[in-house]
Tab-separated table of C-alpha atoms and ligand atoms in Angstrom:
chain	number	residue	atom	x	y	z
A	1	MET	CA	-54.643	-35.785	-4.284
A	2	ALA	CA	-56.858	-33.289	-2.187
A	3	THR	CA	-58.492	-35.183	0.791
A	4	ASP	CA	-61.991	-33.438	1.980
A	5	SER	CA	-60.394	-31.751	4.444
A	6	ASN	CA	-57.702	-29.922	2.038
A	7	LYS	CA	-60.189	-29.909	-1.267
A	8	PHE	CA	-61.052	-26.680	0.357
A	9	GLN	CA	-58.192	-25.515	-0.098
A	10	ALA	CA	-57.102	-26.596	-3.169
A	11	ILE	CA	-60.247	-25.005	-4.962
A	12	ILE	CA	-59.212	-21.978	-3.131
A	13	SER	CA	-55.888	-21.737	-4.977
A	14	HIS	CA	-56.999	-23.084	-8.340
A	15	SER	CA	-59.261	-20.537	-8.851
A	16	LYS	CA	-56.746	-18.136	-8.109
A	17	GLU	CA	-54.021	-20.035	-9.992
A	18	TYR	CA	-56.948	-20.139	-12.731
A	19	GLY	CA	-58.284	-17.015	-13.473
A	20	PHE	CA	-61.807	-17.538	-11.488
A	21	ILE	CA	-61.203	-15.962	-8.132
A	22	PHE	CA	-58.937	-13.231	-7.168
A	23	PRO	CA	-58.660	-11.685	-3.303
A	24	SER	CA	-60.413	-7.853	-4.100
A	25	SER	CA	-56.863	-5.251	-4.555
A	26	GLU	CA	-54.673	-8.116	-3.724
A	27	ILE	CA	-51.535	-5.959	-4.673
A	28	TYR	CA	-52.639	-4.299	-1.954
A	29	ASP	CA	-52.699	-7.464	0.007
A	30	GLY	CA	-56.803	-7.639	-0.403
A	31	LEU	CA	-59.972	-6.894	1.750
A	32	SER	CA	-61.014	-8.657	3.925
A	33	ALA	CA	-64.375	-11.429	2.940
A	34	VAL	CA	-63.770	-9.501	-0.808
A	35	TYR	CA	-63.785	-10.856	-3.436
A	36	ASP	CA	-62.846	-10.044	-7.557
A	37	TYR	CA	-64.204	-12.481	-10.366
A	38	GLY	CA	-61.138	-13.176	-13.262
A	39	GLN	CA	-61.791	-14.203	-16.841
A	40	TRP	CA	-63.015	-16.906	-16.591
A	41	GLY	CA	-64.757	-16.799	-12.810
A	42	SER	CA	-66.733	-13.751	-14.320
A	43	GLU	CA	-68.025	-16.226	-17.217
A	44	LEU	CA	-69.255	-19.241	-15.273
A	45	LYS	CA	-70.672	-16.727	-12.739
A	46	LYS	CA	-72.699	-15.498	-15.719
A	47	ASN	CA	-74.103	-18.292	-17.134
A	48	ILE	CA	-75.384	-18.864	-13.588
A	49	ARG	CA	-77.140	-15.723	-13.227
A	50	ASP	CA	-78.276	-16.161	-17.015
A	51	TYR	CA	-78.882	-20.075	-16.227
A	52	TRP	CA	-81.546	-18.705	-13.355
A	53	TRP	CA	-82.967	-16.053	-15.049
A	54	LYS	CA	-84.005	-18.096	-17.751
A	55	SER	CA	-85.570	-20.687	-15.989
A	56	MET	CA	-87.335	-18.038	-13.552
A	57	THR	CA	-88.910	-15.312	-16.336
A	58	GLN	CA	-88.172	-17.209	-19.823
A	59	MET	CA	-89.592	-20.474	-18.382
A	60	HIS	CA	-92.811	-19.043	-16.183
A	61	GLU	CA	-94.599	-16.980	-18.063
A	62	ASN	CA	-95.853	-15.181	-14.958
A	63	ILE	CA	-92.773	-14.634	-13.817
A	64	VAL	CA	-90.916	-10.849	-15.295
A	65	GLY	CA	-87.497	-9.806	-13.682
A	66	ILE	CA	-86.473	-6.320	-12.955
A	67	ASP	CA	-82.742	-4.304	-12.224
A	68	ALA	CA	-83.731	-1.794	-9.113
A	69	ALA	CA	-81.008	0.489	-8.146
A	70	ILE	CA	-78.693	-0.616	-5.079
A	71	PHE	CA	-79.494	2.385	-3.385
A	72	MET	CA	-82.646	3.249	-2.136
A	73	HIS	CA	-84.886	5.231	0.161
A	74	PRO	CA	-84.137	4.893	4.039
A	75	THR	CA	-87.409	4.245	4.878
A	76	THR	CA	-87.553	1.298	3.130
A	77	TRP	CA	-85.399	-0.125	5.708
A	78	LYS	CA	-87.149	1.273	8.088
A	79	ALA	CA	-90.158	-0.578	6.914
A	80	SER	CA	-88.626	-3.298	6.624
A	81	GLY	CA	-87.484	-3.945	9.496
A	82	HIS	CA	-83.394	-3.924	8.661
A	83	VAL	CA	-83.320	-1.168	10.911
A	84	ASP	CA	-84.625	-2.432	13.923
A	85	ASN	CA	-83.920	-6.190	13.509
A	86	PHE	CA	-81.205	-6.531	11.419
A	87	ASN	CA	-78.254	-8.218	13.516
A	88	ASP	CA	-76.234	-10.767	14.546
A	89	PRO	CA	-75.164	-11.486	18.428
A	90	MET	CA	-71.888	-11.270	18.814
A	91	ILE	CA	-69.378	-11.827	21.727
A	92	ASP	CA	-65.683	-10.393	21.841
A	93	ASN	CA	-62.680	-11.925	23.615
A	94	LYS	CA	-61.527	-9.595	26.205
A	95	ASP	CA	-57.759	-11.161	26.040
A	96	SER	CA	-57.493	-11.660	21.768
A	97	LYS	CA	-60.438	-8.828	20.744
A	98	LYS	CA	-61.425	-11.332	18.424
A	99	ARG	CA	-65.027	-11.218	17.391
A	100	TYR	CA	-67.172	-13.942	17.477
A	101	ARG	CA	-70.703	-14.540	16.078
A	102	VAL	CA	-72.190	-16.229	19.286
A	103	ASP	CA	-74.404	-19.268	16.519
A	104	HIS	CA	-70.948	-20.168	15.573
A	105	LEU	CA	-68.991	-19.866	18.576
A	106	ILE	CA	-71.803	-22.366	19.907
A	107	GLU	CA	-71.980	-24.126	16.479
A	108	ALA	CA	-67.892	-24.927	16.515
A	109	PHE	CA	-67.994	-26.169	20.192
A	110	ALA	CA	-71.050	-28.573	19.754
A	111	ASP	CA	-69.186	-30.110	16.456
A	112	GLU	CA	-66.142	-30.480	18.872
A	113	LEU	CA	-68.335	-32.845	20.792
A	114	GLU	CA	-69.937	-34.254	18.263
A	115	LYS	CA	-66.412	-35.450	17.000
A	116	ALA	CA	-65.365	-36.550	20.299
A	117	GLY	CA	-68.089	-39.049	20.268
A	118	LYS	CA	-70.959	-37.142	22.550
A	119	LYS	CA	-73.506	-36.421	20.003
A	120	GLU	CA	-76.410	-36.074	22.090
A	121	ALA	CA	-74.608	-33.649	23.876
A	122	ALA	CA	-74.219	-31.458	21.199
A	123	ASP	CA	-77.481	-32.023	20.194
A	124	ALA	CA	-78.856	-30.477	23.465
A	125	LEU	CA	-76.577	-27.080	23.086
A	126	ILE	CA	-77.659	-26.470	19.791
A	127	GLN	CA	-81.704	-26.926	20.587
A	128	GLU	CA	-80.696	-24.857	23.594
A	129	MET	CA	-79.159	-21.646	21.743
A	130	GLU	CA	-81.608	-22.217	18.892
A	131	SER	CA	-84.209	-21.905	22.176
A	132	LEU	CA	-82.332	-19.092	23.694
A	133	LEU	CA	-81.917	-17.228	20.348
A	134	GLY	CA	-85.519	-17.150	19.538
A	135	ALA	CA	-86.088	-15.451	22.691
A	136	ASP	CA	-83.649	-13.034	21.979
A	137	ASP	CA	-82.009	-13.872	25.407
A	138	MET	CA	-78.374	-12.307	24.785
A	139	ALA	CA	-77.823	-12.841	28.882
A	140	GLY	CA	-78.357	-16.145	28.496
A	141	LEU	CA	-76.106	-17.240	25.785
A	142	LYS	CA	-73.323	-15.764	27.442
A	143	SER	CA	-73.789	-17.504	30.350
A	144	MET	CA	-74.191	-20.624	28.177
A	145	ILE	CA	-71.120	-19.764	26.759
A	146	GLU	CA	-69.335	-19.896	30.551
A	147	LYS	CA	-71.150	-22.870	31.718
A	148	HIS	CA	-69.965	-24.737	29.103
A	149	ASN	CA	-66.202	-23.098	30.039
A	150	MET	CA	-66.045	-22.195	25.764
A	151	LYS	CA	-62.440	-21.247	24.638
A	152	CYS	CA	-61.899	-18.085	22.224
A	153	SER	CA	-59.531	-20.115	19.640
A	154	VAL	CA	-56.717	-17.292	19.634
A	155	SER	CA	-56.237	-16.447	23.233
A	156	GLY	CA	-57.593	-19.663	25.218
A	157	THR	CA	-58.910	-17.802	27.528
A	158	CYS	CA	-63.182	-17.904	28.590
A	159	ASN	CA	-62.667	-14.150	29.348
A	160	TRP	CA	-65.714	-12.280	27.316
A	161	THR	CA	-67.391	-9.407	26.936
A	162	ASP	CA	-71.275	-9.089	27.019
A	163	VAL	CA	-73.445	-10.794	23.778
A	164	ARG	CA	-74.120	-7.694	22.129
A	165	GLN	CA	-76.603	-7.385	18.350
A	166	PHE	CA	-74.539	-5.849	15.896
A	167	ASN	CA	-76.613	-4.604	12.566
A	168	LEU	CA	-75.419	-5.738	9.285
A	169	MET	CA	-76.042	-2.914	7.061
A	170	PHE	CA	-73.294	-1.003	5.349
A	171	SER	CA	-74.367	2.845	5.522
A	172	THR	CA	-73.046	5.725	3.709
A	173	GLN	CA	-74.149	9.646	3.000
A	174	LEU	CA	-76.286	10.438	-0.202
A	175	GLY	CA	-75.348	14.061	-1.175
A	176	SER	CA	-72.597	16.251	-2.075
A	177	VAL	CA	-72.526	18.671	1.193
A	178	SER	CA	-72.420	16.964	4.714
A	179	GLU	CA	-75.501	19.862	6.037
A	180	ASP	CA	-77.487	18.673	2.943
A	181	SER	CA	-76.546	15.086	3.383
A	182	ASN	CA	-78.555	11.755	4.809
A	183	GLU	CA	-77.311	8.858	5.601
A	184	ILE	CA	-78.925	5.346	2.965
A	185	TYR	CA	-77.285	2.402	3.071
A	186	LEU	CA	-76.084	-0.045	1.108
A	187	ARG	CA	-78.809	-2.635	0.450
A	188	PRO	CA	-78.325	-6.068	1.710
A	189	GLU	CA	-80.737	-7.947	0.069
A	190	THR	CA	-82.423	-6.987	-3.360
A	191	ALA	CA	-86.062	-8.256	-2.126
A	192	GLN	CA	-87.306	-4.747	-0.989
A	193	GLY	CA	-86.269	-3.206	-4.323
A	194	ILE	CA	-89.447	-5.585	-5.789
A	195	PHE	CA	-91.503	-4.709	-2.816
A	196	VAL	CA	-91.217	-1.438	-3.497
A	197	ASN	CA	-92.089	-1.740	-7.248
A	198	PHE	CA	-94.620	-4.197	-6.767
A	199	LEU	CA	-97.473	-1.658	-8.108
A	200	ASN	CA	-95.105	-0.365	-10.569
A	201	VAL	CA	-94.865	-4.105	-12.483
A	202	GLN	CA	-98.133	-5.466	-11.462
A	203	LYS	CA	-100.262	-2.236	-13.127
A	204	THR	CA	-97.829	-1.789	-15.724
A	205	GLY	CA	-97.224	-5.417	-16.743
A	206	ARG	CA	-100.996	-6.083	-16.428
A	207	MET	CA	-100.125	-8.957	-13.853
A	208	LYS	CA	-102.509	-11.100	-12.355
A	209	ILE	CA	-101.803	-12.849	-9.127
A	210	PRO	CA	-100.293	-15.531	-8.959
A	211	PHE	CA	-96.782	-14.118	-10.390
A	212	GLY	CA	-93.595	-13.597	-9.738
A	213	ILE	CA	-91.111	-10.394	-10.143
A	214	ALA	CA	-87.451	-11.522	-10.158
A	215	GLN	CA	-84.551	-9.938	-9.585
A	216	THR	CA	-80.506	-10.666	-9.627
A	217	GLY	CA	-77.709	-7.943	-8.388
A	218	LYS	CA	-75.263	-7.129	-5.659
A	219	ALA	CA	-75.959	-7.360	-1.968
A	220	PHE	CA	-74.214	-5.887	0.923
A	221	ARG	CA	-73.843	-6.994	4.853
A	222	ASN	CA	-71.044	-6.027	7.254
A	223	GLU	CA	-70.484	-9.965	8.718
A	224	ILE	CA	-69.024	-10.712	11.330
A	225	VAL	CA	-66.830	-13.712	10.989
A	226	ALA	CA	-66.448	-13.813	7.021
A	227	ARG	CA	-64.495	-16.415	6.146
A	228	GLN	CA	-64.662	-19.307	3.875
A	229	PHE	CA	-63.630	-17.779	0.831
A	230	ILE	CA	-67.175	-16.434	-1.350
A	231	PHE	CA	-69.010	-18.727	0.667
A	232	ARG	CA	-69.864	-15.644	3.056
A	233	MET	CA	-69.175	-12.284	1.494
A	234	ARG	CA	-69.192	-8.375	2.651
A	235	GLU	CA	-70.602	-7.932	-0.884
A	236	PHE	CA	-71.927	-10.329	-3.212
A	237	GLU	CA	-74.694	-10.820	-5.416
A	238	GLN	CA	-78.550	-12.446	-5.160
A	239	MET	CA	-80.224	-13.863	-7.239
A	240	GLU	CA	-84.179	-13.418	-5.862
A	241	MET	CA	-87.677	-13.762	-6.754
A	242	GLN	CA	-90.794	-12.594	-4.878
A	243	PHE	CA	-94.130	-14.627	-5.990
A	244	PHE	CA	-97.101	-12.922	-5.268
A	245	ILE	CA	-100.699	-14.642	-4.324
A	246	ARG	CA	-103.636	-14.618	-2.945
A	247	PRO	CA	-103.190	-15.073	1.081
A	248	GLY	CA	-104.417	-18.360	2.291
A	249	THR	CA	-102.782	-20.221	-0.738
A	250	GLU	CA	-99.367	-19.849	1.371
A	251	GLY	CA	-99.402	-23.440	1.923
A	252	GLU	CA	-99.381	-24.982	-1.329
A	253	TRP	CA	-96.982	-22.441	-2.684
A	254	TYR	CA	-94.824	-22.608	-0.659
A	255	GLU	CA	-94.235	-26.260	-1.257
A	256	TYR	CA	-94.281	-25.726	-4.424
A	257	TRP	CA	-91.698	-23.490	-4.923
A	258	LYS	CA	-90.147	-25.812	-2.435
A	259	ALA	CA	-89.916	-28.366	-5.209
A	260	GLU	CA	-89.257	-26.345	-8.021
A	261	ARG	CA	-86.055	-25.128	-6.639
A	262	MET	CA	-84.868	-28.703	-5.797
A	263	LYS	CA	-85.671	-29.232	-9.621
A	264	TRP	CA	-83.363	-26.415	-10.697
A	265	HIS	CA	-80.562	-27.869	-8.324
A	266	LEU	CA	-80.755	-31.274	-9.950
A	267	SER	CA	-80.479	-30.100	-13.410
A	268	LEU	CA	-77.330	-28.629	-12.831
A	269	GLY	CA	-76.278	-32.024	-12.809
A	270	ILE	CA	-75.676	-32.174	-9.219
A	271	ALA	CA	-76.779	-35.572	-7.357
A	272	ALA	CA	-79.843	-35.509	-4.991
A	273	GLU	CA	-77.566	-36.818	-1.791
A	274	ARG	CA	-75.670	-33.524	-2.273
A	275	TYR	CA	-78.874	-31.922	-0.890
A	276	ARG	CA	-80.929	-31.562	2.160
A	277	PHE	CA	-83.908	-29.026	3.341
A	278	HIS	CA	-83.311	-27.212	6.411
A	279	ASP	CA	-86.632	-26.156	8.100
A	280	HIS	CA	-85.856	-22.796	10.091
A	281	ALA	CA	-86.702	-22.924	14.400
A	282	LYS	CA	-85.815	-19.719	14.533
A	283	LEU	CA	-87.827	-17.755	12.065
A	284	ALA	CA	-86.988	-14.438	10.736
A	285	HIS	CA	-88.593	-11.638	11.754
A	286	TYR	CA	-90.565	-11.209	8.182
A	287	ALA	CA	-91.074	-15.485	8.524
A	288	LYS	CA	-94.311	-17.917	8.639
A	289	ALA	CA	-92.775	-20.509	7.512
A	290	ALA	CA	-88.633	-20.965	5.919
A	291	CYS	CA	-86.276	-23.473	5.475
A	292	ASP	CA	-82.793	-23.393	3.753
A	293	ILE	CA	-81.390	-25.938	0.439
A	294	GLU	CA	-78.178	-26.727	1.977
A	295	PHE	CA	-75.296	-28.561	-0.493
A	296	GLU	CA	-72.771	-30.570	1.377
A	297	PHE	CA	-69.773	-27.940	0.171
A	298	PRO	CA	-66.015	-29.677	1.863
A	299	ILE	CA	-66.792	-27.466	4.658
A	300	GLY	CA	-69.819	-29.124	4.791
A	301	PHE	CA	-73.546	-28.802	4.276
A	302	LYS	CA	-73.902	-25.480	4.353
A	303	GLU	CA	-76.983	-22.747	2.637
A	304	VAL	CA	-77.220	-22.003	-0.851
A	305	GLU	CA	-81.087	-21.040	-0.917
A	306	GLY	CA	-83.207	-19.869	1.339
A	307	ILE	CA	-87.434	-20.728	0.483
A	308	HIS	CA	-89.339	-18.127	2.909
A	309	SER	CA	-93.084	-17.543	2.826
A	310	ARG	CA	-93.257	-14.127	4.116
A	311	GLY	CA	-97.251	-13.624	4.483
A	312	ASP	CA	-98.010	-9.886	3.097
A	313	PHE	CA	-95.242	-8.525	6.210
A	314	ASP	CA	-93.322	-6.264	3.538
A	315	LEU	CA	-96.147	-4.911	1.705
A	316	SER	CA	-98.046	-3.925	4.367
A	317	GLN	CA	-94.823	-2.861	6.095
A	318	HIS	CA	-94.508	-0.164	3.142
A	319	GLN	CA	-98.586	0.707	3.108
A	320	LYS	CA	-98.040	1.844	6.207
A	321	PHE	CA	-94.541	3.613	6.024
A	322	SER	CA	-95.023	5.051	2.423
A	323	LYS	CA	-98.950	5.701	2.667
A	324	LYS	CA	-99.582	4.278	-0.575
A	325	LYS	CA	-101.756	1.424	-0.711
A	326	MET	CA	-100.068	-2.095	-2.055
A	327	GLN	CA	-103.479	-3.415	-2.476
A	328	TYR	CA	-104.703	-6.108	-5.590
A	329	PHE	CA	-107.835	-6.253	-6.885
A	330	ASP	CA	-108.591	-9.837	-7.036
A	331	ALA	CA	-112.189	-9.821	-9.796
A	332	GLU	CA	-111.973	-13.637	-9.634
A	333	ILE	CA	-113.170	-13.236	-6.013
A	334	ASN	CA	-114.352	-9.617	-6.558
A	335	GLN	CA	-111.653	-8.447	-3.666
A	336	ASN	CA	-109.493	-6.113	-2.582
A	337	TYR	CA	-106.550	-7.452	-0.461
A	338	VAL	CA	-102.949	-7.105	0.179
A	339	PRO	CA	-101.076	-10.261	-1.751
A	340	TYR	CA	-99.036	-12.800	0.266
A	341	VAL	CA	-95.487	-13.653	-0.953
A	342	ILE	CA	-93.222	-17.044	-1.287
A	343	GLU	CA	-89.801	-15.901	-1.498
A	344	THR	CA	-86.851	-18.196	-3.108
A	345	SER	CA	-83.712	-16.677	-2.278
A	346	ILE	CA	-80.435	-17.853	-3.731
A	347	GLY	CA	-76.628	-16.424	-2.941
A	348	LEU	CA	-74.923	-15.866	-7.107
A	349	ASP	CA	-71.559	-16.325	-5.385
A	350	ARG	CA	-72.559	-19.547	-3.545
A	351	THR	CA	-73.910	-21.384	-5.968
A	352	VAL	CA	-70.414	-20.230	-8.018
A	353	MET	CA	-68.906	-22.251	-4.864
A	354	MET	CA	-71.175	-24.916	-5.145
A	355	VAL	CA	-70.657	-25.868	-8.767
A	356	MET	CA	-67.043	-25.429	-8.774
A	357	SER	CA	-66.523	-28.171	-5.114
A	358	GLU	CA	-68.707	-30.215	-7.393
A	359	ALA	CA	-66.523	-29.717	-10.471
A	360	TYR	CA	-63.550	-29.883	-9.369
A	361	CYS	CA	-61.617	-33.258	-9.702
A	362	GLU	CA	-58.264	-34.927	-9.243
A	363	GLU	CA	-57.776	-37.466	-11.353
A	364	ASP	CA	-55.160	-39.390	-11.112
A	365	LEU	CA	-53.860	-41.170	-15.027
A	366	SER	CA	-50.687	-43.004	-14.221
A	367	THR	CA	-49.461	-46.026	-15.740
A	368	ALA	CA	-47.130	-48.740	-15.913
A	369	GLU	CA	-45.032	-46.882	-17.721
A	370	LYS	CA	-45.526	-43.286	-16.537
A	371	GLN	CA	-46.618	-41.420	-13.805
A	372	ASP	CA	-49.783	-38.848	-14.767
A	373	SER	CA	-52.860	-36.585	-13.318
A	374	ARG	CA	-54.699	-33.695	-14.048
A	375	VAL	CA	-57.230	-31.598	-12.261
A	376	VAL	CA	-59.980	-31.058	-14.096
A	377	LEU	CA	-63.305	-28.983	-13.627
A	378	LYS	CA	-66.163	-30.793	-14.750
A	379	PHE	CA	-68.877	-28.199	-15.492
A	380	PRO	CA	-71.931	-28.815	-16.905
A	381	ALA	CA	-71.156	-27.897	-20.614
A	382	LYS	CA	-73.886	-25.667	-20.469
A	383	LEU	CA	-72.195	-23.670	-17.357
A	384	ALA	CA	-68.884	-23.792	-18.639
A	385	PRO	CA	-66.975	-20.451	-19.090
A	386	VAL	CA	-65.787	-21.756	-22.479
A	387	LYS	CA	-67.081	-23.943	-24.718
A	388	LEU	CA	-64.501	-25.310	-27.306
A	389	ALA	CA	-61.243	-24.640	-27.131
A	390	VAL	CA	-59.873	-25.064	-31.035
A	391	LEU	CA	-56.374	-26.298	-31.142
A	392	PRO	CA	-54.072	-26.387	-34.572
A	393	LEU	CA	-51.680	-28.926	-34.374
A	394	THR	CA	-49.380	-26.842	-35.324
A	395	LYS	CA	-48.063	-23.535	-35.968
A	396	LYS	CA	-47.838	-23.640	-39.895
A	397	ASP	CA	-48.681	-25.726	-42.919
A	398	GLY	CA	-52.475	-24.077	-43.266
A	399	LEU	CA	-53.118	-25.447	-40.322
A	400	PRO	CA	-53.905	-22.070	-38.388
A	401	GLU	CA	-55.900	-20.377	-41.162
A	402	ILE	CA	-58.388	-23.973	-41.182
A	403	ALA	CA	-58.619	-23.202	-37.027
A	404	ARG	CA	-59.272	-19.317	-37.717
A	405	GLU	CA	-62.443	-20.195	-39.758
A	406	ILE	CA	-63.969	-22.781	-37.661
A	407	MET	CA	-63.450	-20.126	-35.013
A	408	ASP	CA	-64.690	-17.344	-37.301
A	409	ASN	CA	-67.676	-19.827	-37.112
A	410	CYS	CA	-68.631	-20.597	-33.940
A	411	LYS	CA	-67.880	-18.022	-31.931
A	412	PRO	CA	-70.899	-15.282	-32.472
A	413	HIS	CA	-73.216	-18.589	-30.863
A	414	PHE	CA	-70.857	-19.634	-28.350
A	415	ARG	CA	-67.793	-18.765	-26.558
A	416	CYS	CA	-64.591	-20.136	-27.983
A	417	PHE	CA	-60.939	-19.847	-27.484
A	418	TYR	CA	-57.731	-19.984	-29.947
A	419	GLU	CA	-54.457	-21.725	-29.350
A	420	GLU	CA	-51.524	-22.493	-30.736
A	421	LYS	CA	-48.529	-22.588	-28.360
A	422	ASP	CA	-47.513	-26.033	-26.486
A	423	ALA	CA	-47.418	-29.109	-27.524
A	424	ILE	CA	-51.086	-30.584	-27.635
A	425	GLY	CA	-51.214	-32.363	-24.637
A	426	LYS	CA	-50.147	-29.536	-22.713
A	427	ARG	CA	-52.972	-27.371	-23.819
A	428	TYR	CA	-55.679	-30.267	-23.714
A	429	ARG	CA	-54.658	-30.179	-20.106
A	430	ARG	CA	-55.230	-25.949	-19.464
A	431	MET	CA	-58.298	-26.537	-21.117
A	432	ASP	CA	-59.510	-29.479	-18.489
A	433	ALA	CA	-58.107	-27.054	-15.845
A	434	ILE	CA	-60.364	-23.953	-16.852
A	435	GLY	CA	-63.617	-26.875	-17.283
A	436	THR	CA	-63.547	-26.244	-20.861
A	437	PRO	CA	-65.976	-29.594	-22.107
A	438	PHE	CA	-64.803	-29.382	-25.821
A	439	CYS	CA	-61.379	-29.297	-27.958
A	440	VAL	CA	-60.554	-29.795	-31.502
A	441	THR	CA	-57.592	-30.259	-33.021
A	442	VAL	CA	-56.930	-29.395	-36.572
A	443	ASP	CA	-54.384	-31.827	-37.786
A	444	HIS	CA	-52.275	-32.513	-41.675
A	445	GLN	CA	-55.395	-34.663	-42.278
A	446	THR	CA	-58.260	-31.901	-42.089
A	447	LYS	CA	-56.398	-30.463	-44.866
A	448	GLU	CA	-57.312	-33.893	-46.726
A	449	ASP	CA	-60.465	-34.398	-46.311
A	450	GLN	CA	-62.025	-31.285	-43.873
A	451	THR	CA	-62.516	-33.409	-40.437
A	452	VAL	CA	-60.801	-32.854	-36.696
A	453	THR	CA	-60.212	-34.625	-33.900
A	454	ILE	CA	-63.191	-33.568	-31.174
A	455	ARG	CA	-61.571	-34.062	-27.750
A	456	TYR	CA	-64.475	-34.627	-25.031
A	457	ARG	CA	-62.762	-33.510	-21.436
A	458	ASP	CA	-65.063	-35.510	-18.820
A	459	THR	CA	-63.877	-38.961	-20.691
A	460	MET	CA	-60.881	-37.642	-22.802
A	461	GLN	CA	-62.093	-39.913	-25.643
A	462	GLN	CA	-61.598	-38.917	-28.664
A	463	GLU	CA	-63.264	-38.868	-32.261
A	464	ARG	CA	-62.951	-37.561	-35.923
A	465	ILE	CA	-66.074	-35.462	-36.787
A	466	PRO	CA	-66.549	-33.312	-39.943
A	467	ILE	CA	-65.874	-29.702	-39.148
A	468	GLU	CA	-69.206	-29.177	-40.710
A	469	LYS	CA	-70.431	-31.026	-37.917
A	470	ILE	CA	-69.020	-29.269	-34.711
A	471	LYS	CA	-71.143	-26.089	-34.167
A	472	ALA	CA	-74.304	-29.076	-34.369
A	473	ILE	CA	-72.540	-30.951	-31.768
A	474	ILE	CA	-71.756	-27.853	-29.290
A	475	LEU	CA	-75.675	-26.076	-29.705
A	476	SER	CA	-76.753	-29.781	-28.939
A	477	GLU	CA	-75.101	-29.926	-25.901
A	478	ILE	CA	-74.883	-26.299	-24.240
A	479	PHE	CA	-79.025	-25.842	-24.036
B	1	ATP	P1	-76.575	-17.286	6.629
B	1	ATP	O1	-77.597	-17.599	7.452
B	1	ATP	O2	-75.155	-18.002	5.819
B	1	ATP	O3	-75.905	-16.015	6.809
B	1	ATP	P2	-78.636	-15.804	5.687
B	1	ATP	O4	-79.919	-17.050	6.119
B	1	ATP	O5	-78.848	-14.341	6.519
B	1	ATP	O6	-77.185	-16.775	5.365
B	1	ATP	P3	-80.434	-14.606	3.847
B	1	ATP	O7	-80.852	-13.522	3.975
B	1	ATP	O8	-82.160	-15.596	3.314
B	1	ATP	O9	-79.188	-15.709	3.747
B	1	ATP	O10	-79.630	-14.594	1.399
B	1	ATP	C1	-80.657	-15.084	0.747
B	1	ATP	C2	-79.130	-16.189	-0.076
B	1	ATP	O11	-78.069	-15.070	-0.060
B	1	ATP	C3	-78.400	-17.167	0.831
B	1	ATP	O12	-78.975	-18.276	1.021
B	1	ATP	C4	-76.800	-17.130	0.167
B	1	ATP	O13	-76.691	-18.187	-0.791
B	1	ATP	C5	-76.624	-15.648	0.180
B	1	ATP	N1	-75.916	-15.096	0.944
B	1	ATP	C6	-76.499	-14.140	2.265
B	1	ATP	N2	-75.565	-13.898	2.854
B	1	ATP	C7	-74.544	-13.998	1.996
B	1	ATP	C8	-72.819	-13.414	2.315
B	1	ATP	N3	-72.733	-12.241	3.183
B	1	ATP	N4	-71.914	-13.969	1.362
B	1	ATP	C9	-72.082	-14.534	0.253
B	1	ATP	N5	-73.526	-15.357	-0.122
B	1	ATP	C10	-74.477	-14.677	1.065
């Protein structure tokens, strides 16, 4: 059985073994912090994305979605502040050449203090770090690291370079001939694709404030310390929504979106105590107020989503740099203004990791007669990659034909999986391992009375139901 400390490793192995997540280009030994989603991982990820999309757009009449390009005019990133400010302070150990994010190095040291029963000292350290980060005091951070004799985990020495700022954007060249080429960036967030389209959407959609624009898509960050599986990747996917509001109403909308997003998380069937809000002490260059929704991963409480009150920073910056008016005429108060924005920004890959961590269970099923266990992914049915497995008990006597008919009847409506190989118990276990909530078995009695056995993944209970009810039962569970 996996303990909490090795549960994380168990999830990584399980994800690979059962076709959820593979290291990228693995035949060439992989690429650091880049992952590929396999046959079931991509279904799970798509289901989460669709669920988010539906809850944002279909369920909110005043939110519409867009799909902006990854490449954007380079001035976008000047205006947004990413060229000048999207940095992480980092430090190198001169002996091992290992590079650390300064906040990670200090946090790891504080964790050790806390484990040694020195909680007050650990808290004081974090507070000191946050105030130095807030003041962009790189020299202060370095002396703090030296004063506490924080060591590199590889060399074991305290021989550090100065603390430097490291920009996280990837750049590349646009244009085929080097003389004509322009340096452009791979977007580090999807949000700017929304801001530059604010006027297009507002005018063509005749949108009235308050309204939102949602988008999902890839983002790229050259993370200094990229580890912890799909928690911190260099290429990842975000699901973001920018909500445009009248200035002065940001306090209430910020609280509204905090509550609304927490409701969404709880609708995944995850218990409230697995979440907490974390208010930012150090605000990003654009933020007026900001918090994270943190989830208790097997590696501890970590951010899955950020909620930010951005004021009119982004639209005003784009107005300044593009010289195009980013204003809205509010007929209710007869005024023109640059709208304020509340942003909700959630990482899709981190949500996949959250759902996997919550779903992963190792169960001991041993009886007095025999030892037994299973690994089961208890996904909410609406997110499960496969909803229904159709399993003829044997390969003969006309059972596969009946099973095929059930498949044909159900597969236009939800993802089904057909399998006739191996003993039924083994097939159930394989379906448990990919989180399939329902299995139906076609047996000889089916030929007599048109009933099948339905088996429920979590309870492993079985009951007989008429074939004609299968579709309705599953549809009622997945919406
Ligand atoms: P962190 O502090 O963990 O680096 P962040 O505060 O920089 O994250 P945001 O810029 O607020 O993150 O991005 C919004 C969301 O995008 C995050 O809550 C997270 O879920 C996701 N995200 C950010 N960076 C990564 C990454 N490198 N890999 C996977 N997901 C990420």
